[in-house]
Amino acid sequence: LLPLWPRAGQPARRVLVQGRRHSRQPDWLHPGLVLHDEGGWTPGAQAVLRDAAPLPLR
């Protein structure tokens, strides 16, 4: 589970879910990604969207 927050301090409006069929692994909640700050896209979001950086998943 990877929550995506529109801004820091606001509730997540989207959650990315990755899973495997018939897996017995426990659910894992990742730290998440804040998308916007006062200047626009956060550096982490911009890296994923523009530079094809991997999402912060395990």
mmCIF file of C-alpha atoms in Angstrom:
data_model
loop_
_atom_site.group_PDB
_atom_site.id
_atom_site.type_symbol
_atom_site.label_atom_id
_atom_site.label_comp_id
_atom_site.label_asym_id
_atom_site.label_seq_id
_atom_site.Cartn_x
_atom_site.Cartn_y
_atom_site.Cartn_z
ATOM 1 C CA LEU A 1 0.000 0.000 0.000
ATOM 2 C CA LEU A 2 1.429 3.370 -1.029
ATOM 3 C CA PRO A 3 -0.609 6.427 0.007
ATOM 4 C CA LEU A 4 -0.438 9.537 -2.194
ATOM 5 C CA TRP A 5 -1.098 12.789 -0.365
ATOM 6 C CA PRO A 6 -2.089 15.915 -2.301
ATOM 7 C CA ARG A 7 -0.243 18.083 0.275
ATOM 8 C CA ALA A 8 1.542 17.421 3.556
ATOM 9 C CA GLY A 9 -0.909 17.201 6.449
ATOM 10 C CA GLN A 10 -3.917 16.345 4.260
ATOM 11 C CA PRO A 11 -5.523 12.898 4.080
ATOM 12 C CA ALA A 12 -4.411 10.613 1.270
ATOM 13 C CA ARG A 13 -6.831 10.769 -1.642
ATOM 14 C CA ARG A 14 -5.283 7.916 -3.601
ATOM 15 C CA VAL A 15 -3.604 4.673 -2.568
ATOM 16 C CA LEU A 16 -1.614 2.448 -4.893
ATOM 17 C CA VAL A 17 -2.035 -1.239 -4.148
ATOM 18 C CA GLN A 18 0.388 -3.914 -5.273
ATOM 19 C CA GLY A 19 -0.269 -7.545 -4.544
ATOM 20 C CA ARG A 20 0.239 -11.102 -5.619
ATOM 21 C CA ARG A 21 -2.446 -13.685 -6.013
ATOM 22 C CA HIS A 22 -2.455 -16.389 -3.323
ATOM 23 C CA SER A 23 0.369 -14.701 -1.392
ATOM 24 C CA ARG A 24 0.542 -15.192 2.358
ATOM 25 C CA GLN A 25 2.742 -12.154 2.918
ATOM 26 C CA PRO A 26 1.359 -9.548 5.335
ATOM 27 C CA ASP A 27 0.206 -6.168 4.034
ATOM 28 C CA TRP A 28 2.906 -3.512 4.004
ATOM 29 C CA LEU A 29 2.162 0.200 4.387
ATOM 30 C CA HIS A 30 4.896 2.284 2.770
ATOM 31 C CA PRO A 31 5.712 5.850 3.881
ATOM 32 C CA GLY A 32 3.892 7.301 0.873
ATOM 33 C CA LEU A 33 4.483 10.258 -1.404
ATOM 34 C CA VAL A 34 3.444 13.893 -0.982
ATOM 35 C CA LEU A 35 2.607 15.285 -4.424
ATOM 36 C CA HIS A 36 2.488 19.088 -3.987
ATOM 37 C CA ASP A 37 4.047 21.797 -1.871
ATOM 38 C CA GLU A 38 3.769 25.583 -2.007
ATOM 39 C CA GLY A 39 5.995 25.711 -5.094
ATOM 40 C CA GLY A 40 4.184 23.044 -7.151
ATOM 41 C CA TRP A 41 5.272 19.422 -7.483
ATOM 42 C CA THR A 42 7.475 18.079 -4.700
ATOM 43 C CA PRO A 43 10.931 16.873 -5.745
ATOM 44 C CA GLY A 44 9.911 13.254 -5.080
ATOM 45 C CA ALA A 45 6.785 13.490 -7.226
ATOM 46 C CA GLN A 46 8.646 15.325 -9.962
ATOM 47 C CA ALA A 47 11.319 12.624 -10.040
ATOM 48 C CA VAL A 48 8.680 9.916 -10.520
ATOM 49 C CA LEU A 49 6.627 11.834 -13.087
ATOM 50 C CA ARG A 50 9.340 13.472 -15.191
ATOM 51 C CA ASP A 51 12.479 11.417 -14.641
ATOM 52 C CA ALA A 52 10.880 7.937 -14.457
ATOM 53 C CA ALA A 53 12.273 7.315 -10.962
ATOM 54 C CA PRO A 54 10.844 4.230 -9.275
ATOM 55 C CA LEU A 55 8.063 4.643 -6.742
ATOM 56 C CA PRO A 56 9.231 4.300 -3.143
ATOM 57 C CA LEU A 57 8.171 0.650 -2.867
ATOM 58 C CA ARG A 58 10.087 -2.130 -1.228
#
